Amino acid sequence: MSGAAQRSPATQVSDAARQWGPALWVAVIAVAIWQLVAWGFDMPSALLPRPAEVWRAAAENRMELLKALYATGLAAAAGLLAAIGLGSLISVAFSQSRRVRLAFFPYVIFLQTVPIVAIAPLLIIWSGYQFRTVVIVTVIVCLFPIVNSVTAGLMAIDRQWSDLFSLYGAGRAKKLTRLQIPAAVPYLVLGAKTSSGLAVIGAIVAEFFVGNGTDYDGLGTLMTHWQGFVKTDALIAAVFTSTLLGLFLFGLVHGISRTLLRRWMDAA
């Protein structure tokens, strides 16, 4: 019987408390400081609402928040998956040809350096006020960490293993599928974790623009709407909701890496 199976429920609860306790204490202290600042300086609700007011606004607008959470979450997840697939294919091409890498890698960096708020209006002109535009923006935001990480993983092969494959006459395709890709899985997970938070950012930024022309209801659309009506309490509730979405996507990627991809992660 493994050590994990022998642990009692009380021990597991104690371990979880030690793991998550510091983060919870930081959250409690932050909320207490927030409450003290709002109360001590007598801040108007339009400027800095109390935590209780934000909670009440979240409860009153829960249906709108849930609907927007679904729309933004769907766009962020679709964009992240598309970025993982597209970025992995680009990385394979980069790892197999130095000329291709030198020719196209600067343009991947270009996608990372150009402010997304500068190209989002152009994408709306070309793609329209559509859900696909939000996904395209998300892919652009998420692509660089995937390409950078996976390319590094595909090329970070021990020379001895590479020479061994060559000694036994393994071709480029077999070396890629049997050696490079399995070794690059931890790098892919690292890039996906980085992009999981960026996916939410990209989706919300795109919704700032897309929501102006349609009845698309995402978190970015709600934020823009509530900002216009100076509903600061509801706006902060939407910000916290987007944060929870980013944490969920990060946890989902981490969970997949520890279950479905555990073989390669443990080997790394």
Short mmCIF file of C-alpha atoms in Angstrom, two decimals:
data_model
loop_
_atom_site.label_atom_id
_atom_site.label_comp_id
_atom_site.label_asym_id
_atom_site.label_seq_id
_atom_site.Cartn_x
_atom_site.Cartn_y
_atom_site.Cartn_z
CA MET A 1 0.00 0.00 0.00
CA SER A 2 1.35 3.40 -0.95
CA GLY A 3 2.13 6.16 1.54
CA ALA A 4 -0.64 8.35 0.10
CA ALA A 5 -3.21 5.59 0.67
CA GLN A 6 -2.06 5.05 4.29
CA ARG A 7 -2.63 8.67 5.29
CA SER A 8 -5.69 9.27 7.45
CA PRO A 9 -8.34 11.86 6.52
CA ALA A 10 -7.15 14.05 9.38
CA THR A 11 -3.62 13.98 8.01
CA GLN A 12 -4.85 14.91 4.53
CA VAL A 13 -6.85 17.84 5.94
CA SER A 14 -3.80 18.97 7.89
CA ASP A 15 -1.63 18.81 4.77
CA ALA A 16 -4.19 20.80 2.79
CA ALA A 17 -4.36 23.41 5.56
CA ARG A 18 -0.58 23.80 5.54
CA GLN A 19 -0.58 24.10 1.75
CA TRP A 20 -3.42 26.59 1.34
CA GLY A 21 -3.33 28.28 4.73
CA PRO A 22 -0.84 31.05 3.84
CA ALA A 23 -2.78 32.01 0.71
CA LEU A 24 -6.04 32.16 2.67
CA TRP A 25 -4.47 34.32 5.35
CA VAL A 26 -3.20 36.74 2.70
CA ALA A 27 -6.72 36.96 1.27
CA VAL A 28 -8.22 37.61 4.72
CA ILE A 29 -5.67 40.33 5.48
CA ALA A 30 -6.22 41.96 2.07
CA VAL A 31 -10.00 42.08 2.59
CA ALA A 32 -9.51 43.50 6.09
CA ILE A 33 -7.24 46.26 4.77
CA TRP A 34 -9.75 46.98 2.01
CA GLN A 35 -12.54 47.30 4.58
CA LEU A 36 -10.45 49.53 6.84
CA VAL A 37 -9.45 51.86 4.00
CA ALA A 38 -13.04 52.20 2.73
CA TRP A 39 -14.38 52.75 6.24
CA GLY A 40 -11.54 54.85 7.66
CA PHE A 41 -11.41 57.31 4.76
CA ASP A 42 -15.21 57.24 4.32
CA MET A 43 -14.90 56.36 0.65
CA PRO A 44 -18.05 56.75 -1.45
CA SER A 45 -19.32 53.51 -2.94
CA ALA A 46 -18.77 54.79 -6.46
CA LEU A 47 -15.06 55.11 -5.69
CA LEU A 48 -14.33 52.17 -3.38
CA PRO A 49 -17.28 50.05 -2.21
CA ARG A 50 -17.00 47.89 0.91
CA PRO A 51 -16.44 44.14 0.52
CA ALA A 52 -20.01 43.50 1.69
CA GLU A 53 -21.34 45.77 -1.06
CA VAL A 54 -19.34 43.90 -3.69
CA TRP A 55 -20.66 40.60 -2.37
CA ARG A 56 -24.23 41.94 -2.48
CA ALA A 57 -23.75 43.20 -6.05
CA ALA A 58 -22.39 39.78 -7.08
CA ALA A 59 -25.46 38.10 -5.57
CA GLU A 60 -27.88 40.53 -7.22
CA ASN A 61 -26.23 40.16 -10.64
CA ARG A 62 -25.36 36.48 -10.37
CA MET A 63 -27.30 35.45 -13.47
CA GLU A 64 -25.56 38.05 -15.62
CA LEU A 65 -22.19 37.08 -14.14
CA LEU A 66 -22.78 33.37 -14.73
CA LYS A 67 -23.87 33.97 -18.31
CA ALA A 68 -20.85 36.19 -18.96
CA LEU A 69 -18.56 33.70 -17.21
CA TYR A 70 -19.75 30.97 -19.56
CA ALA A 71 -19.21 33.11 -22.67
CA THR A 72 -15.76 34.32 -21.64
CA GLY A 73 -14.74 30.90 -20.36
CA LEU A 74 -15.77 29.26 -23.62
CA ALA A 75 -13.81 31.81 -25.68
CA ALA A 76 -10.76 31.57 -23.41
CA ALA A 77 -10.76 27.76 -23.46
CA ALA A 78 -11.25 27.61 -27.24
CA GLY A 79 -8.48 30.13 -27.80
CA LEU A 80 -6.13 28.31 -25.42
CA LEU A 81 -6.74 24.94 -27.10
CA ALA A 82 -6.27 26.46 -30.55
CA ALA A 83 -3.05 28.15 -29.41
CA ILE A 84 -1.74 24.86 -28.00
CA GLY A 85 -2.47 23.03 -31.25
CA LEU A 86 -1.20 25.74 -33.58
CA GLY A 87 1.79 26.57 -31.37
CA SER A 88 2.83 22.92 -31.17
CA LEU A 89 2.75 22.56 -34.96
CA ILE A 90 4.80 25.74 -35.38
CA SER A 91 7.28 24.51 -32.78
CA VAL A 92 7.75 21.22 -34.60
CA ALA A 93 8.52 23.11 -37.80
CA PHE A 94 10.96 25.37 -35.93
CA SER A 95 12.75 22.41 -34.35
CA GLN A 96 13.22 20.64 -37.68
CA SER A 97 14.61 23.55 -39.69
CA ARG A 98 16.95 26.26 -38.50
CA ARG A 99 16.15 28.36 -41.58
CA VAL A 100 12.43 28.21 -40.88
CA ARG A 101 13.06 29.15 -37.26
CA LEU A 102 15.24 32.14 -38.15
CA ALA A 103 12.76 33.30 -40.79
CA PHE A 104 9.53 33.10 -38.80
CA PHE A 105 10.38 33.26 -35.10
CA PRO A 106 10.71 37.09 -35.14
CA TYR A 107 7.10 37.29 -36.31
CA VAL A 108 5.97 35.13 -33.40
CA ILE A 109 7.72 37.60 -31.12
CA PHE A 110 5.95 40.39 -33.04
CA LEU A 111 2.58 38.98 -31.97
CA GLN A 112 3.73 39.17 -28.36
CA THR A 113 5.12 42.70 -28.48
CA VAL A 114 2.32 44.48 -30.37
CA PRO A 115 -0.34 45.68 -27.87
CA ILE A 116 -3.46 43.63 -28.33
CA VAL A 117 -5.62 46.75 -27.92
CA ALA A 118 -3.96 48.10 -31.06
CA ILE A 119 -4.83 45.15 -33.30
CA ALA A 120 -8.20 44.18 -31.79
CA PRO A 121 -10.05 46.95 -33.72
CA LEU A 122 -8.43 45.73 -36.94
CA LEU A 123 -9.50 42.16 -36.26
CA ILE A 124 -13.05 43.37 -35.68
CA ILE A 125 -13.00 45.11 -39.08
CA TRP A 126 -11.74 41.92 -40.76
CA SER A 127 -13.68 39.33 -38.74
CA GLY A 128 -16.67 41.26 -37.43
CA TYR A 129 -18.34 41.56 -34.03
CA GLN A 130 -18.35 37.80 -33.62
CA PHE A 131 -17.39 35.13 -31.11
CA ARG A 132 -14.64 34.01 -33.48
CA THR A 133 -12.97 37.41 -33.16
CA VAL A 134 -12.68 36.93 -29.41
CA VAL A 135 -11.13 33.50 -30.02
CA ILE A 136 -8.66 34.91 -32.57
CA VAL A 137 -7.50 37.59 -30.15
CA THR A 138 -7.10 34.94 -27.44
CA VAL A 139 -5.01 32.77 -29.75
CA ILE A 140 -2.72 35.69 -30.57
CA VAL A 141 -2.20 36.46 -26.88
CA CYS A 142 -1.56 32.80 -25.95
CA LEU A 143 0.60 31.77 -28.90
CA PHE A 144 4.06 33.03 -27.94
CA PRO A 145 4.46 31.19 -24.60
CA ILE A 146 3.41 27.93 -26.27
CA VAL A 147 5.78 28.31 -29.23
CA ASN A 148 8.66 29.48 -27.08
CA SER A 149 8.31 26.68 -24.51
CA VAL A 150 7.62 23.80 -26.89
CA THR A 151 10.41 24.82 -29.28
CA ALA A 152 12.83 24.90 -26.37
CA GLY A 153 11.64 21.47 -25.25
CA LEU A 154 11.96 19.92 -28.70
CA MET A 155 15.51 21.21 -29.02
CA ALA A 156 16.66 20.51 -25.45
CA ILE A 157 17.52 16.89 -26.15
CA ASP A 158 20.52 15.24 -24.54
CA ARG A 159 23.18 14.78 -27.20
CA GLN A 160 23.81 11.21 -26.05
CA TRP A 161 20.20 10.22 -26.66
CA SER A 162 20.26 11.87 -30.07
CA ASP A 163 23.47 10.04 -30.99
CA LEU A 164 21.96 6.76 -29.79
CA PHE A 165 18.95 7.17 -32.07
CA SER A 166 21.26 8.02 -34.97
CA LEU A 167 23.42 4.98 -34.19
CA TYR A 168 20.42 2.69 -34.57
CA GLY A 169 19.43 4.33 -37.85
CA ALA A 170 16.37 6.20 -36.59
CA GLY A 171 15.12 8.72 -39.11
CA ARG A 172 14.02 12.27 -38.39
CA ALA A 173 10.37 11.31 -38.05
CA LYS A 174 11.05 8.52 -35.55
CA LYS A 175 13.43 10.71 -33.55
CA LEU A 176 10.74 13.39 -33.41
CA THR A 177 7.91 11.09 -32.29
CA ARG A 178 9.90 8.80 -29.98
CA LEU A 179 12.39 11.23 -28.45
CA GLN A 180 11.70 14.92 -28.96
CA ILE A 181 7.93 15.10 -28.48
CA PRO A 182 7.85 13.05 -25.23
CA ALA A 183 10.71 15.16 -23.86
CA ALA A 184 8.86 18.37 -24.79
CA VAL A 185 5.63 17.51 -22.91
CA PRO A 186 6.75 19.21 -19.62
CA TYR A 187 7.67 22.31 -21.62
CA LEU A 188 4.24 22.26 -23.27
CA VAL A 189 2.59 22.10 -19.86
CA LEU A 190 4.69 25.04 -18.67
CA GLY A 191 3.69 27.11 -21.70
CA ALA A 192 0.03 26.13 -21.31
CA LYS A 193 0.04 27.19 -17.65
CA THR A 194 1.46 30.56 -18.62
CA SER A 195 -1.08 30.97 -21.41
CA SER A 196 -4.04 29.90 -19.25
CA GLY A 197 -4.06 33.28 -17.50
CA LEU A 198 -3.31 35.14 -20.71
CA ALA A 199 -6.30 33.45 -22.35
CA VAL A 200 -8.69 35.16 -19.93
CA ILE A 201 -6.95 38.50 -20.46
CA GLY A 202 -7.14 38.16 -24.24
CA ALA A 203 -10.81 37.18 -24.21
CA ILE A 204 -11.81 40.06 -21.93
CA VAL A 205 -9.82 42.63 -23.93
CA ALA A 206 -11.50 41.43 -27.13
CA GLU A 207 -14.90 41.65 -25.45
CA PHE A 208 -14.27 45.31 -24.65
CA PHE A 209 -14.52 45.92 -28.41
CA VAL A 210 -16.79 43.11 -29.62
CA GLY A 211 -19.45 43.85 -27.01
CA ASN A 212 -19.92 47.37 -28.37
CA GLY A 213 -21.40 46.15 -31.63
CA THR A 214 -23.54 43.13 -30.69
CA ASP A 215 -25.51 41.58 -27.85
CA TYR A 216 -22.49 39.43 -26.98
CA ASP A 217 -22.43 39.06 -23.19
CA GLY A 218 -18.98 38.36 -21.81
CA LEU A 219 -17.21 39.57 -18.71
CA GLY A 220 -15.50 42.29 -20.72
CA THR A 221 -18.88 43.47 -21.99
CA LEU A 222 -20.28 43.57 -18.47
CA MET A 223 -17.26 45.51 -17.23
CA THR A 224 -17.69 48.12 -19.95
CA HIS A 225 -21.42 48.39 -19.26
CA TRP A 226 -21.07 48.71 -15.48
CA GLN A 227 -18.22 51.17 -15.83
CA GLY A 228 -20.46 53.42 -17.89
CA PHE A 229 -23.11 53.38 -15.15
CA VAL A 230 -20.47 53.80 -12.39
CA LYS A 231 -21.57 50.54 -10.76
CA THR A 232 -18.21 50.05 -9.10
CA ASP A 233 -19.39 47.28 -6.79
CA ALA A 234 -20.64 45.16 -9.69
CA LEU A 235 -17.52 46.02 -11.70
CA ILE A 236 -15.27 44.70 -8.91
CA ALA A 237 -17.44 41.57 -8.71
CA ALA A 238 -16.83 41.00 -12.43
CA VAL A 239 -13.08 41.45 -11.91
CA PHE A 240 -13.10 38.80 -9.17
CA THR A 241 -15.11 36.50 -11.43
CA SER A 242 -12.52 36.83 -14.20
CA THR A 243 -9.79 36.07 -11.67
CA LEU A 244 -11.58 32.89 -10.63
CA LEU A 245 -11.86 31.92 -14.29
CA GLY A 246 -8.10 32.32 -14.74
CA LEU A 247 -7.44 30.23 -11.63
CA PHE A 248 -9.82 27.55 -12.91
CA LEU A 249 -8.07 27.32 -16.28
CA PHE A 250 -4.67 27.16 -14.57
CA GLY A 251 -5.90 24.42 -12.24
CA LEU A 252 -7.41 22.53 -15.16
CA VAL A 253 -4.10 22.54 -17.04
CA HIS A 254 -2.28 21.49 -13.88
CA GLY A 255 -4.75 18.69 -13.22
CA ILE A 256 -4.42 17.33 -16.76
CA SER A 257 -0.63 17.44 -16.48
CA ARG A 258 -0.74 15.44 -13.22
CA THR A 259 -3.16 12.80 -14.54
CA LEU A 260 -3.18 12.25 -18.29
CA LEU A 261 0.42 13.43 -18.80
CA ARG A 262 1.85 12.12 -15.52
CA ARG A 263 4.11 9.60 -17.26
CA TRP A 264 6.10 12.30 -19.06
CA MET A 265 5.96 14.77 -16.17
CA ASP A 266 7.39 12.23 -13.71
CA ALA A 267 10.10 11.28 -16.20
CA ALA A 268 11.09 14.95 -16.46
#
